Amino acid sequence: MSSPQKAARVDGQKAAPPAAPSQAGDLRHDRGYPAARPSVPPFAALDLGTNNCRLLIARPSGEDFVVLDSFSRITRLGEGVEAGGVLLEAAMDRTLRALKVCAAKLRRWPLAGVRLVATEACRRAGNATEFRARVRDEAGLDLEIIPADEEARLAVIGCAPLIDRSARRVIVVDIGGGSTELTVIAPDPEAPGGLRRVDWVSLALGVVTMADRFGGGDVPPDTYRAMRAEVSGRLAELVARVDLDRHIADGAVQLVGTSGTLTTLAGVHFDLASYDRDQVDGREVAVAAMRETAERLRAMDLGDRGRHPCVGRSRADLVVPGAAILEGVCDAFPVASLTVADRGLREGMLYEMIAAHRASRRRPGRRGGRHGR
């Protein structure tokens, strides 16, 4: 892709201009406190998912941004939601502890823009309103529960730097804790930002919900096949609507995967001694190789999985359900390779806030304002 570009847009909503892949893969961490630069303010994005609580604080840098601070913790907020339809007290307590850490980090920066979103677990839980009130009262944060459509849109914006503009179609799959979103994109030079959304779907299947339903410890082959079939079966309508068979046969469909599942599988595939984002983000991997890695992990017992340096105990029972979701997607869309993205919702929010801030500063008679938390 050339740079600079026009701001990318999905379904008519503006996003910040994606950087070239070489720039986008370099989300450097600057842990110090930079000198005040009013023209380059920091922004913050928090993604509270069914499994993880993740925060990025970053400042714009050319067509990309530099990460100033970050936080990630597995909280399993959605544990039990599949069975009981509500957030459990223990899960809310764990998540609130993580959110208080995020709140402390947010207070350390003079932020020009903040967006704090929650996804599938809060969409489904009958007591999500009460949980939001607790978060507001105890952590001082105002969570926005976003619909699945918005989650899918932001994931595409976050992954935009990795999209191959020469592909006929691009499938962006975001495997979350409580849901999986697939968005089919057509690179289109006539569309705003060169991206046109063709179709999308959200499945109420994520690594936590699949583990709750099928188990994530010792997973027999027939159980694993049932997981895959559940996913591919739910994708049948999307497969029929988008009709990608000819494009897939021609090798003209790019699959971009964003999630902890994808990055974990890639780390295991590359035999990394410990997870290294620079060795994973943006890498193209053969689907056959990812399937072999998935089977290797499935055949391990829970303890061996937990001891793997790219899995760890916190993901040991979730990586196999996640791998089954990925394989179900690849069963439905039999592409030969996939692009691994260590990026997603948070990056999409940051790109969008930065673009909106810049646009507001360019308007005559307008001054860029601050977005309160």
XYZ file of C-alpha atoms in Angstrom:
373
model
C 0.000 0.000 0.000
C 1.133 3.475 -0.662
C 1.470 6.037 2.082
C -0.008 8.429 2.924
C -3.508 7.164 2.144
C -7.034 8.331 2.501
C -8.649 7.291 5.765
C -10.025 3.758 5.606
C -13.771 3.435 5.998
C -16.003 0.428 6.547
C -19.699 0.808 5.849
C -19.463 4.554 5.600
C -17.822 5.090 8.975
C -14.455 6.786 9.001
C -11.298 5.170 10.327
C -7.795 6.445 10.604
C -5.480 5.830 7.666
C -3.833 2.421 8.011
C -0.078 2.358 7.918
C 1.968 0.348 5.498
C 2.575 -3.181 6.815
C 6.204 -2.435 7.678
C 5.097 0.493 9.826
C 2.027 -1.172 11.274
C 4.030 -4.088 12.606
C 6.147 -1.730 14.667
C 3.886 -0.760 17.553
C 6.774 0.267 19.747
C 6.409 0.670 23.498
C 7.610 3.899 25.065
C 7.297 3.406 28.820
C 8.576 6.882 29.671
C 6.599 10.055 29.955
C 7.209 12.118 26.827
C 7.424 15.893 26.970
C 4.077 17.602 26.481
C 3.252 17.827 22.789
C -0.198 19.370 22.398
C -0.329 18.518 18.688
C 0.285 14.798 19.352
C -1.965 13.839 22.288
C -2.291 10.299 23.619
C -5.448 8.207 23.194
C -6.667 5.116 25.034
C -8.739 2.094 24.004
C -9.985 -0.677 26.288
C -11.513 -3.942 25.076
C -13.307 -5.896 27.796
C -14.057 -9.265 26.258
C -15.526 -12.496 27.511
C -12.064 -13.778 28.358
C -9.613 -10.842 28.384
C -9.358 -7.273 29.607
C -6.969 -5.354 27.326
C -5.890 -1.723 27.274
C -3.717 0.316 24.909
C -2.572 3.897 25.453
C -0.853 5.368 22.408
C 0.072 8.612 20.691
C -0.129 9.252 16.934
C 3.089 8.894 14.987
C 2.806 9.661 11.289
C 0.277 7.281 9.775
C 0.438 4.937 12.782
C 0.830 5.254 16.551
C 3.371 4.488 19.248
C 2.210 2.516 22.281
C 2.921 4.358 25.530
C 1.397 1.856 27.926
C -0.616 -1.360 27.748
C -2.303 -3.925 29.934
C -3.700 -7.396 29.339
C -5.179 -9.841 31.814
C -7.309 -12.935 31.409
C -10.344 -12.384 33.643
C -12.893 -14.831 32.174
C -15.721 -12.409 32.709
C -18.033 -14.630 30.665
C -17.432 -17.782 32.689
C -20.834 -19.392 33.272
C -22.807 -17.039 31.022
C -23.447 -19.855 28.526
C -25.117 -21.962 31.235
C -26.719 -19.385 33.509
C -27.202 -16.266 31.419
C -25.628 -13.975 34.037
C -22.176 -12.797 35.059
C -20.941 -14.670 38.115
C -19.849 -12.750 41.213
C -16.354 -14.243 41.152
C -15.933 -13.335 37.474
C -17.099 -9.768 38.087
C -14.730 -9.434 41.043
C -11.768 -10.667 38.970
C -12.637 -8.286 36.163
C -13.093 -5.310 38.472
C -9.605 -5.846 39.862
C -8.218 -5.686 36.335
C -10.317 -2.632 35.470
C -9.002 -0.792 38.525
C -5.469 -1.338 37.218
C -6.602 0.084 33.862
C -8.218 3.074 35.569
C -4.965 3.847 37.397
C -3.062 3.752 34.103
C -5.600 6.015 32.407
C -5.272 8.608 35.157
C -1.527 8.890 34.488
C -1.973 10.353 31.004
C -3.537 13.621 29.713
C -5.730 11.761 27.256
C -7.364 13.439 24.275
C -9.640 10.501 23.533
C -10.843 7.408 25.383
C -13.104 4.558 24.355
C -13.926 1.694 26.719
C -15.979 -1.126 25.212
C -17.391 -4.431 26.402
C -18.490 -7.201 24.070
C -20.298 -10.535 24.013
C -20.367 -11.474 27.698
C -22.012 -8.166 28.566
C -24.288 -8.334 25.527
C -25.667 -11.668 26.714
C -25.656 -11.353 30.494
C -28.916 -10.479 32.175
C -27.087 -8.547 34.885
C -24.819 -6.519 32.587
C -26.487 -3.248 33.643
C -25.686 -3.956 37.273
C -22.111 -4.847 36.351
C -21.666 -1.585 34.432
C -22.889 0.306 37.483
C -20.348 -1.495 39.672
C -17.571 -0.642 37.220
C -18.649 3.006 37.243
C -18.859 3.153 41.030
C -15.785 1.096 41.940
C -13.363 1.788 39.069
C -14.653 5.121 37.780
C -14.980 3.793 34.225
C -18.019 4.092 31.969
C -18.201 0.976 29.807
C -19.929 1.012 26.428
C -21.509 -2.322 25.501
C -21.169 -2.449 21.731
C -23.249 -4.566 19.333
C -21.645 -7.376 17.348
C -21.819 -5.302 14.153
C -19.660 -2.592 15.716
C -17.243 -5.181 17.092
C -16.772 -6.660 13.619
C -16.327 -3.215 12.058
C -13.662 -2.168 14.540
C -11.782 -5.451 14.106
C -11.577 -4.817 10.362
C -10.279 -1.282 10.920
C -7.659 -2.611 13.332
C -6.516 -5.226 10.811
C -6.677 -2.905 7.777
C -2.880 -2.507 7.496
C -2.587 -6.258 6.871
C -5.278 -6.466 4.192
C -3.994 -7.392 0.736
C -5.536 -4.818 -1.595
C -4.863 -7.098 -4.600
C -7.120 -9.870 -3.222
C -10.610 -10.224 -4.703
C -12.100 -10.923 -1.295
C -10.764 -10.793 2.266
C -12.272 -12.643 5.219
C -11.470 -11.133 8.620
C -12.206 -13.556 11.453
C -12.121 -12.384 15.069
C -12.298 -15.333 17.491
C -13.295 -13.972 20.866
C -14.165 -15.438 24.216
C -17.933 -15.348 23.733
C -18.438 -14.797 20.011
C -16.732 -15.044 16.646
C -17.202 -12.389 13.974
C -16.507 -12.945 10.287
C -16.486 -10.033 7.856
C -16.108 -10.425 4.105
C -14.350 -7.436 2.538
C -13.843 -6.501 -1.098
C -10.799 -4.298 -1.708
C -12.339 -1.630 -3.947
C -10.472 1.485 -5.101
C -13.831 3.219 -5.659
C -14.915 2.705 -2.052
C -13.892 5.136 0.704
C -10.494 4.004 1.922
C -10.440 1.222 -0.651
C -12.469 -1.246 1.443
C -16.069 -2.325 0.880
C -17.877 -4.635 3.290
C -19.700 -7.386 1.388
C -21.271 -9.335 4.267
C -20.690 -10.310 7.872
C -21.915 -12.632 10.594
C -21.527 -12.966 14.349
C -21.618 -16.449 15.868
C -22.394 -16.824 19.573
C -19.447 -19.198 19.761
C -16.168 -18.207 21.378
C -13.370 -19.981 23.182
C -15.039 -19.660 26.593
C -18.526 -20.649 25.434
C -17.132 -23.587 23.440
C -15.092 -24.729 26.441
C -18.195 -24.463 28.639
C -20.206 -26.589 26.194
C -17.647 -29.138 25.000
C -14.815 -29.007 27.539
C -11.278 -27.790 27.085
C -9.176 -30.272 29.019
C -8.750 -33.656 27.410
C -10.636 -33.267 24.124
C -11.300 -36.578 22.293
C -11.168 -36.523 18.475
C -14.933 -36.968 18.123
C -15.608 -34.018 20.449
C -13.167 -31.885 18.498
C -14.902 -32.833 15.242
C -18.238 -31.852 16.795
C -16.840 -28.425 17.671
C -15.635 -27.899 14.114
C -18.964 -29.061 12.676
C -20.862 -26.671 14.963
C -18.905 -23.735 13.551
C -18.957 -24.710 9.883
C -22.668 -25.524 10.104
C -23.483 -22.076 11.484
C -21.509 -20.511 8.645
C -23.486 -22.288 5.917
C -25.778 -19.319 5.245
C -22.870 -16.880 4.967
C -21.025 -19.293 2.657
C -24.060 -19.448 0.370
C -24.569 -15.672 0.367
C -21.009 -14.662 -0.493
C -20.254 -17.562 -2.908
C -16.460 -17.453 -2.747
C -15.747 -20.875 -4.277
C -14.345 -19.548 -7.555
C -12.239 -16.904 -5.829
C -10.880 -19.480 -3.348
C -10.057 -21.895 -6.190
C -8.120 -19.083 -7.879
C -6.170 -18.356 -4.670
C -7.658 -14.859 -4.610
C -9.150 -14.873 -1.080
C -7.140 -13.685 1.906
C -8.062 -14.922 5.387
C -6.960 -12.593 8.194
C -7.305 -13.956 11.713
C -7.221 -11.842 14.852
C -7.402 -13.390 18.324
C -5.378 -14.932 21.098
C -6.143 -18.296 19.502
C -4.471 -17.342 16.240
C -1.413 -15.781 17.842
C -1.025 -18.732 20.227
C -1.251 -21.273 17.411
C 1.249 -19.268 15.388
C 3.667 -19.065 18.313
C 3.478 -22.837 18.766
C 3.851 -23.392 15.019
C 6.981 -21.230 14.864
C 8.420 -23.022 17.934
C 9.008 -19.749 19.765
C 10.747 -20.040 23.133
C 8.304 -17.378 24.348
C 5.643 -15.388 22.569
C 7.081 -12.588 20.416
C 4.659 -10.277 18.634
C 7.272 -9.259 16.063
C 7.617 -12.894 14.993
C 3.859 -13.395 14.604
C 1.954 -10.264 13.588
C 1.427 -10.085 9.834
C 2.907 -13.520 9.119
C 1.270 -15.711 6.497
C 0.910 -19.346 7.556
C -0.342 -22.344 5.604
C -3.713 -23.551 6.882
C -2.411 -27.132 6.727
C 0.382 -26.172 9.135
C -2.094 -24.551 11.522
C -4.253 -27.679 11.405
C -1.217 -29.806 12.304
C -0.437 -27.474 15.203
C -4.058 -27.636 16.360
C -3.966 -31.437 16.373
C -0.676 -31.433 18.276
C -2.229 -29.251 20.991
C -5.449 -31.280 21.063
C -3.478 -34.470 21.645
C -1.646 -32.968 24.639
C -3.081 -33.252 28.112
C -4.030 -30.066 29.929
C -0.826 -29.964 31.965
C 1.466 -30.266 28.933
C -0.460 -27.534 27.145
C -0.152 -25.267 30.159
C 3.596 -25.781 30.267
C 4.081 -24.735 26.665
C 5.693 -21.261 26.681
C 3.326 -19.908 24.018
C 0.173 -21.262 25.706
C 0.489 -21.067 29.477
C -1.909 -22.269 32.136
C -4.377 -19.427 31.616
C -5.028 -20.493 28.005
C -4.478 -24.238 28.309
C -8.183 -25.123 28.360
C -9.174 -22.505 25.757
C -6.687 -22.954 22.932
C -8.203 -26.225 21.687
C -11.782 -24.862 21.491
C -10.292 -21.825 19.731
C -8.426 -24.048 17.291
C -11.676 -25.898 16.578
C -13.360 -22.580 15.747
C -10.527 -21.693 13.360
C -10.702 -25.097 11.702
C -14.482 -24.792 11.380
C -13.973 -21.472 9.591
C -11.397 -23.079 7.293
C -13.761 -26.011 6.657
C -16.366 -23.512 5.492
C -13.875 -21.384 3.542
C -11.085 -23.762 2.393
C -8.351 -21.207 1.752
C -4.727 -22.326 1.571
C -3.194 -19.823 3.987
C -4.050 -17.210 6.580
C -2.519 -13.977 7.816
C -2.066 -13.814 11.586
C -2.952 -10.458 13.148
C -1.844 -9.509 16.639
C -4.177 -6.520 16.512
C -7.913 -5.906 16.467
C -10.537 -3.931 18.400
C -8.195 -1.703 20.388
C -6.197 -0.722 17.317
C -9.423 -0.050 15.405
C -10.656 2.270 18.153
C -7.332 4.095 18.282
C -7.182 4.613 14.508
C -10.732 5.947 14.531
C -10.252 8.324 17.480
C -7.045 9.690 16.016
C -8.729 10.311 12.660
C -11.696 12.044 14.313
C -9.378 14.235 16.390
C -7.381 15.268 13.353
C -10.536 16.005 11.372
C -11.895 18.182 14.196
C -8.695 20.221 14.277
C -8.882 20.842 10.529
C -12.419 22.253 10.622
C -12.534 26.073 10.431
C -13.527 27.660 13.716
C -13.287 24.351 15.579
C -10.789 23.263 18.166
C -10.047 19.659 18.982
C -11.809 18.820 22.220
C -11.109 16.298 24.903
C -13.174 13.180 25.328
C -14.037 12.612 28.963
C -13.919 9.242 30.620
